[in-house]
Amino acid sequence: MHRIRLTLSHLYATVFIVYLIAPLLVMAGAAFNDSKLPSIVPWKGWTTRWFAEMAADDRMMLAFVNTLWVAAAVAILSVIVGTASAILINSISGRVRTMIYGLMISTILIPGIVIGISTMLLWTKVGNTLDTDFFLFGAGLHLSVLGQVSYIAAMVMLLVLARLQSFDTGLEEAALDLGASHAQVMRRILLPHLYPAIGAGAAVAFFQSIENYNVTQFTRGGADTLTVYVFSKVRSGITPTINALAVIMISVTILAAILYELRRRRQERLMAAMAPPEE
Amino acid sequence: MSAGIDLENVCCDFGSFRAVDHANVSIQPGEFFSFLGPSGCGKTTILRMISGFIDPTQGSIRIGGKDMRGQRPNQRPTALIFQNLALFPLMPIWENISFGLEVRGVGKAERRAKAEELLKLVDLPGAADKMVSQLSGGQKQRVAIARALAVEPQVMLLDEPLSALDLKLRQHMRAELRAIQKRTGVTFIYITHDQGEALAMSDRVGVMSHGRIQQIANPRDIYNNPVNGFVASFVGENNIFTGDVGATADGIAAFSTPHGTFRARLGEKATGKGVKLYVRPEHTLISPAQPAENAIHGRVEEVSFEGNFIAIHAVTDSGMKMTAELRNDGSSAIPEVGAQVWMGFDATRAAILPDAETKG
Amino acid sequence: MQDLLRRYGAGLTTIICLLVFFWLAILVVIPNITLFESSFRPYLPVTEVGGPKDVYSFDNYLKVFGGEVEVSPLGFTFLIPVHVLTFFLTMWYSVVVTVLCFAIAYPMAYYMSKIANPRSVPTLVLLIFVPLWVSEVLRAFAWWIILAFKGPLNSLLLALGLIEAPVRWITDYDAVVIGLIYTYVLFMLFPVYNAISSLDTNQIEAAEDLGAPWWKIHWRIVLPHAKPGVASGSVMVFMLSAGSLLVPSILGSTTSQWFTQTINQWFNDALDWNTASAYAFLLLFLCTVFVALAMWAFKVKLSDIAK
């Protein structure tokens, strides 16, 4: 490849990364600007008061706690449902597989707004029909969880399915042949193989849930999640407390990314050190 | 502890395809028995039926005299060694070996001790805490054997376990497998498409083709007295003549072909016109002088040096290609390319055989 | 199913099937059927639900055609119902977002799979993932700050002397498109990256060796190979954009309206869930038809996308 084109492509990649990262830096920077409006211009001096105000914002803290509960519930349910679905898809074939698989994938593409409205409609309708006030059948974050699971499970399913495809079914037969029961095969052979994908799936589900707006907006009733709260703040009298929150979320994300990267590099070195002997 | 295995009229159909066709064989306790055949001949299907992963369409399988119908793989006294070994990559070696004990609820200390003991048996001490990815091909082989032995099976089933190894190691592992089998006394059923492997290790060999067992015999008989053309061709090379069977006396028949009339042993079921006569290259004589019987004249086309023997490729005056093999021990003169030679064979060393059985 | 039984036994198979049923039937199919059914019913006070007025009709759908406005694209002036206009503009700008996402993501995808040092790619991927992990609302908010009239972008451009007076970015659909591209470009990048990665580099070298210019290599070798990835990325970005509610709400101007905002108004402001259902169904149905038509036009099979 010509030198100029190589330089240009490196340049493009750099610009692309800057394009992705710069808005986050601007947003983070505004958290430290002593200005009532969230911005980095004009710079009115350093402050940490937005962090203090954020900590004092009870509604935001409540929304934060709600978000964690919802995300944890979504992650657990999605992992269970998604893993079961991947196992099912992996062991059926033909037209039934195409149909079920298509249905599963399509949930990712259904606009969140449709999921939100339909979930809300179904459960309130069941509640009305049964003429009950039981909490399950009214708006609330539990319906947000169900709505979110309906498409996040598909993402977990795809991750687990990809991992399943590298699974040697001979291992299951070998375990059965050695006298293992089906439950033992699942617990000792199949699930350990799937754990990396299940872990990744749980992480994806957790973060997807945190950032969900559409489904939550139509099912939450009066409860807030962070996304909904931030949104309402953006529309009505915004202060840089949101930026302070963003700084914390970005920091957590970057920290997690660094930890992941360090772990990956260590494993790479470990794998290199464990090469089998020559015969 | 070892058990015999009886297959009685066992058939297995996949849709309209009959993978195994009326298999009948009785394997003795403690025997090393091989199923030999090309890929698709049904040998792996037989193995999977014995281990319980496939149910026979008809017929019965008995292990130690007990009918195995309805017994799942984890209930049978068999242990299977998979072609790719199927070692559990996420468990250390000792857990791999003792997995069968773990699922039977054996305590950890006992399992560990058993694993160490078996590692000594397969000559791999000190590997207990390694991971599968740290072992070489031959070492993995031994671990797979140890894992199968750990559950004290009465029958070991081996599905071409050596096919992934290189030649030298494969030959070494043959001897090793045989030795382990003798030491443990467990019945071994071995699946292979490599006739050298089958002949070298087994007490008896069952040669298979198109779902049918063609011949069951000890390795020597399989090679020297094949019952049909398929067995003769699969376990070795041949010079083959097509012709008609004539007058027969004392089991030796006259056999007329376009290349001359020969005398050879008449196999069972080989009668009439258009049958074939088989002569092994090492039983084909070649010399400047005309032999007393079954003489064919020709010209040497190519001489190829194979190490322990020399292959002479010649064409008869009637236009047929023949191969003769001479031992590389200086006992016979090696003809030059282009030399006029006489070829021949001993009537008792050549056989007139029917084609393979395919249906029925 | 036989396979499942053989591998995991009756008990586990039952559990697996029940879980899948819970997902697909209870969380997906039945709610959508309910939505479809509700969309044909009138919005009534609770006491009248199931009463004589509760009959099926197309009234909710016909509301799309109420209230006409005058538009004059390309010099032709005509009247068009305002919700229909909103719908068309939503579609149109979603297509614009999709095309621009591809234009931005393709060179980067190619860079990552064929030019960058393979050892640094995992780090690169991780770096790119950071904005994806940060929530969508914050990403839109970041651009709300940047694009403000007195915000950093105008300050920067003024300081560089590229513009002489501040530009009003949050006007019409401009900021919405900018925000959607930033939010969804990674959904284009990764499928295309995966697709190009599976292309044997020898093919590119062979084409180069045969004297093909760089644009021809991309047009004839790389793009055809990457087509399934481009297709799934495009479907993803289009559906996400058309279905987005956050970005158009935060970055929209007084003159922009996204179809999802209309649905939101029916549902959360007018509390008319039935009309909201009808509109939501229209969005889902027409987007699906549009994607199907686009796939047909570009000769992409469904199986290419859903590997």
mmCIF file with all atom_site columns, C-alpha atoms in Angstrom, chain C residues 122-254:
data_model
loop_
_atom_site.group_PDB
_atom_site.id
_atom_site.type_symbol
_atom_site.label_atom_id
_atom_site.label_alt_id
_atom_site.label_comp_id
_atom_site.label_asym_id
_atom_site.label_entity_id
_atom_site.label_seq_id
_atom_site.pdbx_PDB_ins_code
_atom_site.Cartn_x
_atom_site.Cartn_y
_atom_site.Cartn_z
_atom_site.occupancy
_atom_site.B_iso_or_equiv
_atom_site.pdbx_formal_charge
_atom_site.auth_seq_id
_atom_site.auth_comp_id
_atom_site.auth_asym_id
_atom_site.auth_atom_id
_atom_site.pdbx_PDB_model_num
ATOM 1   C CA . PRO C 1 122 ? -8.818  -5.644  20.638  1.00 0.00 ? 122 PRO C CA 1
ATOM 2   C CA . THR C 1 123 ? -7.695  -2.428  22.337  1.00 0.00 ? 123 THR C CA 1
ATOM 3   C CA . LEU C 1 124 ? -9.165  -0.394  19.495  1.00 0.00 ? 124 LEU C CA 1
ATOM 4   C CA . VAL C 1 125 ? -12.463 -2.245  19.761  1.00 0.00 ? 125 VAL C CA 1
ATOM 5   C CA . LEU C 1 126 ? -12.542 -1.607  23.488  1.00 0.00 ? 126 LEU C CA 1
ATOM 6   C CA . LEU C 1 127 ? -11.920 2.105   22.960  1.00 0.00 ? 127 LEU C CA 1
ATOM 7   C CA . ILE C 1 128 ? -14.719 2.277   20.426  1.00 0.00 ? 128 ILE C CA 1
ATOM 8   C CA . PHE C 1 129 ? -17.003 0.407   22.785  1.00 0.00 ? 129 PHE C CA 1
ATOM 9   C CA . VAL C 1 130 ? -16.764 3.058   25.498  1.00 0.00 ? 130 VAL C CA 1
ATOM 10  C CA . PRO C 1 131 ? -19.391 5.405   24.013  1.00 0.00 ? 131 PRO C CA 1
ATOM 11  C CA . LEU C 1 132 ? -21.612 2.401   23.341  1.00 0.00 ? 132 LEU C CA 1
ATOM 12  C CA . TRP C 1 133 ? -21.602 1.517   27.025  1.00 0.00 ? 133 TRP C CA 1
ATOM 13  C CA . VAL C 1 134 ? -22.422 5.090   28.025  1.00 0.00 ? 134 VAL C CA 1
ATOM 14  C CA . SER C 1 135 ? -26.156 5.450   27.900  1.00 0.00 ? 135 SER C CA 1
ATOM 15  C CA . GLU C 1 136 ? -28.013 6.757   24.884  1.00 0.00 ? 136 GLU C CA 1
ATOM 16  C CA . VAL C 1 137 ? -29.566 9.651   26.770  1.00 0.00 ? 137 VAL C CA 1
ATOM 17  C CA . LEU C 1 138 ? -26.144 10.901  27.808  1.00 0.00 ? 138 LEU C CA 1
ATOM 18  C CA . ARG C 1 139 ? -24.834 10.609  24.282  1.00 0.00 ? 139 ARG C CA 1
ATOM 19  C CA . ALA C 1 140 ? -27.718 12.710  22.994  1.00 0.00 ? 140 ALA C CA 1
ATOM 20  C CA . PHE C 1 141 ? -27.203 15.129  25.870  1.00 0.00 ? 141 PHE C CA 1
ATOM 21  C CA . ALA C 1 142 ? -23.515 15.490  24.973  1.00 0.00 ? 142 ALA C CA 1
ATOM 22  C CA . TRP C 1 143 ? -24.484 16.656  21.512  1.00 0.00 ? 143 TRP C CA 1
ATOM 23  C CA . TRP C 1 144 ? -27.105 18.954  22.975  1.00 0.00 ? 144 TRP C CA 1
ATOM 24  C CA . ILE C 1 145 ? -24.218 20.696  24.786  1.00 0.00 ? 145 ILE C CA 1
ATOM 25  C CA . ILE C 1 146 ? -21.901 20.678  21.788  1.00 0.00 ? 146 ILE C CA 1
ATOM 26  C CA . LEU C 1 147 ? -24.448 21.970  19.307  1.00 0.00 ? 147 LEU C CA 1
ATOM 27  C CA . ALA C 1 148 ? -25.849 24.719  21.536  1.00 0.00 ? 148 ALA C CA 1
ATOM 28  C CA . PHE C 1 149 ? -25.918 28.168  19.886  1.00 0.00 ? 149 PHE C CA 1
ATOM 29  C CA . LYS C 1 150 ? -23.300 29.414  22.337  1.00 0.00 ? 150 LYS C CA 1
ATOM 30  C CA . GLY C 1 151 ? -21.726 25.982  22.677  1.00 0.00 ? 151 GLY C CA 1
ATOM 31  C CA . PRO C 1 152 ? -18.256 24.563  22.137  1.00 0.00 ? 152 PRO C CA 1
ATOM 32  C CA . LEU C 1 153 ? -18.658 23.691  18.453  1.00 0.00 ? 153 LEU C CA 1
ATOM 33  C CA . ASN C 1 154 ? -19.509 27.237  17.436  1.00 0.00 ? 154 ASN C CA 1
ATOM 34  C CA . SER C 1 155 ? -16.760 28.574  19.726  1.00 0.00 ? 155 SER C CA 1
ATOM 35  C CA . LEU C 1 156 ? -14.234 26.253  18.111  1.00 0.00 ? 156 LEU C CA 1
ATOM 36  C CA . LEU C 1 157 ? -15.276 27.083  14.553  1.00 0.00 ? 157 LEU C CA 1
ATOM 37  C CA . LEU C 1 158 ? -15.246 30.818  15.327  1.00 0.00 ? 158 LEU C CA 1
ATOM 38  C CA . ALA C 1 159 ? -11.814 30.540  16.904  1.00 0.00 ? 159 ALA C CA 1
ATOM 39  C CA . LEU C 1 160 ? -10.517 28.686  13.861  1.00 0.00 ? 160 LEU C CA 1
ATOM 40  C CA . GLY C 1 161 ? -12.022 31.350  11.659  1.00 0.00 ? 161 GLY C CA 1
ATOM 41  C CA . LEU C 1 162 ? -14.068 28.825  9.704   1.00 0.00 ? 162 LEU C CA 1
ATOM 42  C CA . ILE C 1 163 ? -17.319 30.695  10.328  1.00 0.00 ? 163 ILE C CA 1
ATOM 43  C CA . GLU C 1 164 ? -17.944 34.356  11.012  1.00 0.00 ? 164 GLU C CA 1
ATOM 44  C CA . ALA C 1 165 ? -21.136 34.155  13.007  1.00 0.00 ? 165 ALA C CA 1
ATOM 45  C CA . PRO C 1 166 ? -22.450 31.316  15.219  1.00 0.00 ? 166 PRO C CA 1
ATOM 46  C CA . VAL C 1 167 ? -24.433 28.667  13.324  1.00 0.00 ? 167 VAL C CA 1
ATOM 47  C CA . ARG C 1 168 ? -27.814 27.554  14.663  1.00 0.00 ? 168 ARG C CA 1
ATOM 48  C CA . TRP C 1 169 ? -27.297 23.753  14.610  1.00 0.00 ? 169 TRP C CA 1
ATOM 49  C CA . ILE C 1 170 ? -30.412 22.703  16.468  1.00 0.00 ? 170 ILE C CA 1
ATOM 50  C CA . THR C 1 171 ? -32.791 23.621  13.693  1.00 0.00 ? 171 THR C CA 1
ATOM 51  C CA . ASP C 1 172 ? -35.160 21.582  11.588  1.00 0.00 ? 172 ASP C CA 1
ATOM 52  C CA . TYR C 1 173 ? -33.920 17.933  11.636  1.00 0.00 ? 173 TYR C CA 1
ATOM 53  C CA . ASP C 1 174 ? -30.201 18.741  11.501  1.00 0.00 ? 174 ASP C CA 1
ATOM 54  C CA . ALA C 1 175 ? -29.326 18.059  15.119  1.00 0.00 ? 175 ALA C CA 1
ATOM 55  C CA . VAL C 1 176 ? -31.551 14.969  15.177  1.00 0.00 ? 176 VAL C CA 1
ATOM 56  C CA . VAL C 1 177 ? -29.622 13.478  12.259  1.00 0.00 ? 177 VAL C CA 1
ATOM 57  C CA . ILE C 1 178 ? -26.268 14.373  13.844  1.00 0.00 ? 178 ILE C CA 1
ATOM 58  C CA . GLY C 1 179 ? -27.337 12.840  17.144  1.00 0.00 ? 179 GLY C CA 1
ATOM 59  C CA . LEU C 1 180 ? -28.747 9.666   15.582  1.00 0.00 ? 180 LEU C CA 1
ATOM 60  C CA . ILE C 1 181 ? -25.584 9.100   13.573  1.00 0.00 ? 181 ILE C CA 1
ATOM 61  C CA . TYR C 1 182 ? -23.424 9.406   16.671  1.00 0.00 ? 182 TYR C CA 1
ATOM 62  C CA . THR C 1 183 ? -25.735 7.164   18.654  1.00 0.00 ? 183 THR C CA 1
ATOM 63  C CA . TYR C 1 184 ? -26.062 4.358   16.108  1.00 0.00 ? 184 TYR C CA 1
ATOM 64  C CA . VAL C 1 185 ? -22.897 4.426   13.976  1.00 0.00 ? 185 VAL C CA 1
ATOM 65  C CA . LEU C 1 186 ? -21.417 1.558   15.988  1.00 0.00 ? 186 LEU C CA 1
ATOM 66  C CA . PHE C 1 187 ? -24.369 -0.652  15.045  1.00 0.00 ? 187 PHE C CA 1
ATOM 67  C CA . MET C 1 188 ? -23.121 -0.223  11.471  1.00 0.00 ? 188 MET C CA 1
ATOM 68  C CA . LEU C 1 189 ? -19.435 -0.495  12.298  1.00 0.00 ? 189 LEU C CA 1
ATOM 69  C CA . PHE C 1 190 ? -19.409 -3.893  13.984  1.00 0.00 ? 190 PHE C CA 1
ATOM 70  C CA . PRO C 1 191 ? -21.406 -5.945  11.447  1.00 0.00 ? 191 PRO C CA 1
ATOM 71  C CA . VAL C 1 192 ? -19.384 -4.457  8.592   1.00 0.00 ? 192 VAL C CA 1
ATOM 72  C CA . TYR C 1 193 ? -16.144 -5.037  10.498  1.00 0.00 ? 193 TYR C CA 1
ATOM 73  C CA . ASN C 1 194 ? -17.075 -8.671  11.115  1.00 0.00 ? 194 ASN C CA 1
ATOM 74  C CA . ALA C 1 195 ? -17.963 -9.159  7.472   1.00 0.00 ? 195 ALA C CA 1
ATOM 75  C CA . ILE C 1 196 ? -14.741 -7.628  6.151   1.00 0.00 ? 196 ILE C CA 1
ATOM 76  C CA . SER C 1 197 ? -12.653 -9.561  8.685   1.00 0.00 ? 197 SER C CA 1
ATOM 77  C CA . SER C 1 198 ? -13.825 -12.822 7.173   1.00 0.00 ? 198 SER C CA 1
ATOM 78  C CA . LEU C 1 199 ? -12.484 -11.783 3.768   1.00 0.00 ? 199 LEU C CA 1
ATOM 79  C CA . ASP C 1 200 ? -9.225  -13.519 2.954   1.00 0.00 ? 200 ASP C CA 1
ATOM 80  C CA . THR C 1 201 ? -6.573  -10.793 2.654   1.00 0.00 ? 201 THR C CA 1
ATOM 81  C CA . ASN C 1 202 ? -5.005  -12.785 -0.167  1.00 0.00 ? 202 ASN C CA 1
ATOM 82  C CA . GLN C 1 203 ? -7.996  -11.860 -2.332  1.00 0.00 ? 203 GLN C CA 1
ATOM 83  C CA . ILE C 1 204 ? -7.240  -8.166  -1.907  1.00 0.00 ? 204 ILE C CA 1
ATOM 84  C CA . GLU C 1 205 ? -3.559  -8.773  -2.612  1.00 0.00 ? 205 GLU C CA 1
ATOM 85  C CA . ALA C 1 206 ? -4.401  -10.870 -5.666  1.00 0.00 ? 206 ALA C CA 1
ATOM 86  C CA . ALA C 1 207 ? -6.588  -8.064  -7.015  1.00 0.00 ? 207 ALA C CA 1
ATOM 87  C CA . GLU C 1 208 ? -3.828  -5.541  -6.335  1.00 0.00 ? 208 GLU C CA 1
ATOM 88  C CA . ASP C 1 209 ? -1.336  -7.835  -8.023  1.00 0.00 ? 209 ASP C CA 1
ATOM 89  C CA . LEU C 1 210 ? -3.584  -7.982  -11.065 1.00 0.00 ? 210 LEU C CA 1
ATOM 90  C CA . GLY C 1 211 ? -3.431  -4.206  -11.237 1.00 0.00 ? 211 GLY C CA 1
ATOM 91  C CA . ALA C 1 212 ? -6.825  -3.207  -9.868  1.00 0.00 ? 212 ALA C CA 1
ATOM 92  C CA . PRO C 1 213 ? -7.013  0.384   -8.559  1.00 0.00 ? 213 PRO C CA 1
ATOM 93  C CA . TRP C 1 214 ? -7.999  0.785   -4.904  1.00 0.00 ? 214 TRP C CA 1
ATOM 94  C CA . TRP C 1 215 ? -11.580 1.875   -5.582  1.00 0.00 ? 215 TRP C CA 1
ATOM 95  C CA . LYS C 1 216 ? -12.106 -1.114  -7.835  1.00 0.00 ? 216 LYS C CA 1
ATOM 96  C CA . ILE C 1 217 ? -10.839 -3.469  -5.147  1.00 0.00 ? 217 ILE C CA 1
ATOM 97  C CA . HIS C 1 218 ? -13.414 -2.073  -2.772  1.00 0.00 ? 218 HIS C CA 1
ATOM 98  C CA . TRP C 1 219 ? -16.221 -2.071  -5.319  1.00 0.00 ? 219 TRP C CA 1
ATOM 99  C CA . ARG C 1 220 ? -15.595 -5.534  -6.762  1.00 0.00 ? 220 ARG C CA 1
ATOM 100 C CA . ILE C 1 221 ? -13.977 -7.495  -3.916  1.00 0.00 ? 221 ILE C CA 1
ATOM 101 C CA . VAL C 1 222 ? -14.521 -6.011  -0.462  1.00 0.00 ? 222 VAL C CA 1
ATOM 102 C CA . LEU C 1 223 ? -18.040 -4.599  -0.758  1.00 0.00 ? 223 LEU C CA 1
ATOM 103 C CA . PRO C 1 224 ? -19.633 -7.685  -2.343  1.00 0.00 ? 224 PRO C CA 1
ATOM 104 C CA . HIS C 1 225 ? -18.065 -9.798  0.391   1.00 0.00 ? 225 HIS C CA 1
ATOM 105 C CA . ALA C 1 226 ? -19.230 -7.410  3.104   1.00 0.00 ? 226 ALA C CA 1
ATOM 106 C CA . LYS C 1 227 ? -22.761 -7.117  1.722   1.00 0.00 ? 227 LYS C CA 1
ATOM 107 C CA . PRO C 1 228 ? -24.461 -9.255  4.414   1.00 0.00 ? 228 PRO C CA 1
ATOM 108 C CA . GLY C 1 229 ? -22.740 -7.201  7.103   1.00 0.00 ? 229 GLY C CA 1
ATOM 109 C CA . VAL C 1 230 ? -23.716 -3.939  5.443   1.00 0.00 ? 230 VAL C CA 1
ATOM 110 C CA . ALA C 1 231 ? -27.279 -5.202  5.117   1.00 0.00 ? 231 ALA C CA 1
ATOM 111 C CA . SER C 1 232 ? -27.635 -6.212  8.749   1.00 0.00 ? 232 SER C CA 1
ATOM 112 C CA . GLY C 1 233 ? -25.959 -2.989  9.883   1.00 0.00 ? 233 GLY C CA 1
ATOM 113 C CA . SER C 1 234 ? -28.309 -0.951  7.718   1.00 0.00 ? 234 SER C CA 1
ATOM 114 C CA . VAL C 1 235 ? -31.441 -2.733  8.915   1.00 0.00 ? 235 VAL C CA 1
ATOM 115 C CA . MET C 1 236 ? -30.294 -2.248  12.497  1.00 0.00 ? 236 MET C CA 1
ATOM 116 C CA . VAL C 1 237 ? -29.487 1.460   12.123  1.00 0.00 ? 237 VAL C CA 1
ATOM 117 C CA . PHE C 1 238 ? -32.665 2.173   10.173  1.00 0.00 ? 238 PHE C CA 1
ATOM 118 C CA . MET C 1 239 ? -34.960 0.438   12.634  1.00 0.00 ? 239 MET C CA 1
ATOM 119 C CA . LEU C 1 240 ? -33.230 1.987   15.645  1.00 0.00 ? 240 LEU C CA 1
ATOM 120 C CA . SER C 1 241 ? -33.384 5.465   14.111  1.00 0.00 ? 241 SER C CA 1
ATOM 121 C CA . ALA C 1 242 ? -37.008 5.240   13.063  1.00 0.00 ? 242 ALA C CA 1
ATOM 122 C CA . GLY C 1 243 ? -37.890 3.863   16.494  1.00 0.00 ? 243 GLY C CA 1
ATOM 123 C CA . SER C 1 244 ? -35.833 6.334   18.491  1.00 0.00 ? 244 SER C CA 1
ATOM 124 C CA . LEU C 1 245 ? -37.687 8.605   20.863  1.00 0.00 ? 245 LEU C CA 1
ATOM 125 C CA . LEU C 1 246 ? -34.871 9.992   22.991  1.00 0.00 ? 246 LEU C CA 1
ATOM 126 C CA . VAL C 1 247 ? -32.691 11.608  20.364  1.00 0.00 ? 247 VAL C CA 1
ATOM 127 C CA . PRO C 1 248 ? -35.509 13.394  18.466  1.00 0.00 ? 248 PRO C CA 1
ATOM 128 C CA . SER C 1 249 ? -36.928 14.596  21.766  1.00 0.00 ? 249 SER C CA 1
ATOM 129 C CA . ILE C 1 250 ? -33.640 15.990  23.070  1.00 0.00 ? 250 ILE C CA 1
ATOM 130 C CA . LEU C 1 251 ? -32.110 17.271  19.836  1.00 0.00 ? 251 LEU C CA 1
ATOM 131 C CA . GLY C 1 252 ? -35.289 18.131  17.980  1.00 0.00 ? 252 GLY C CA 1
ATOM 132 C CA . SER C 1 253 ? -36.157 21.734  17.134  1.00 0.00 ? 253 SER C CA 1
ATOM 133 C CA . THR C 1 254 ? -39.516 23.443  17.093  1.00 0.00 ? 254 THR C CA 1
#
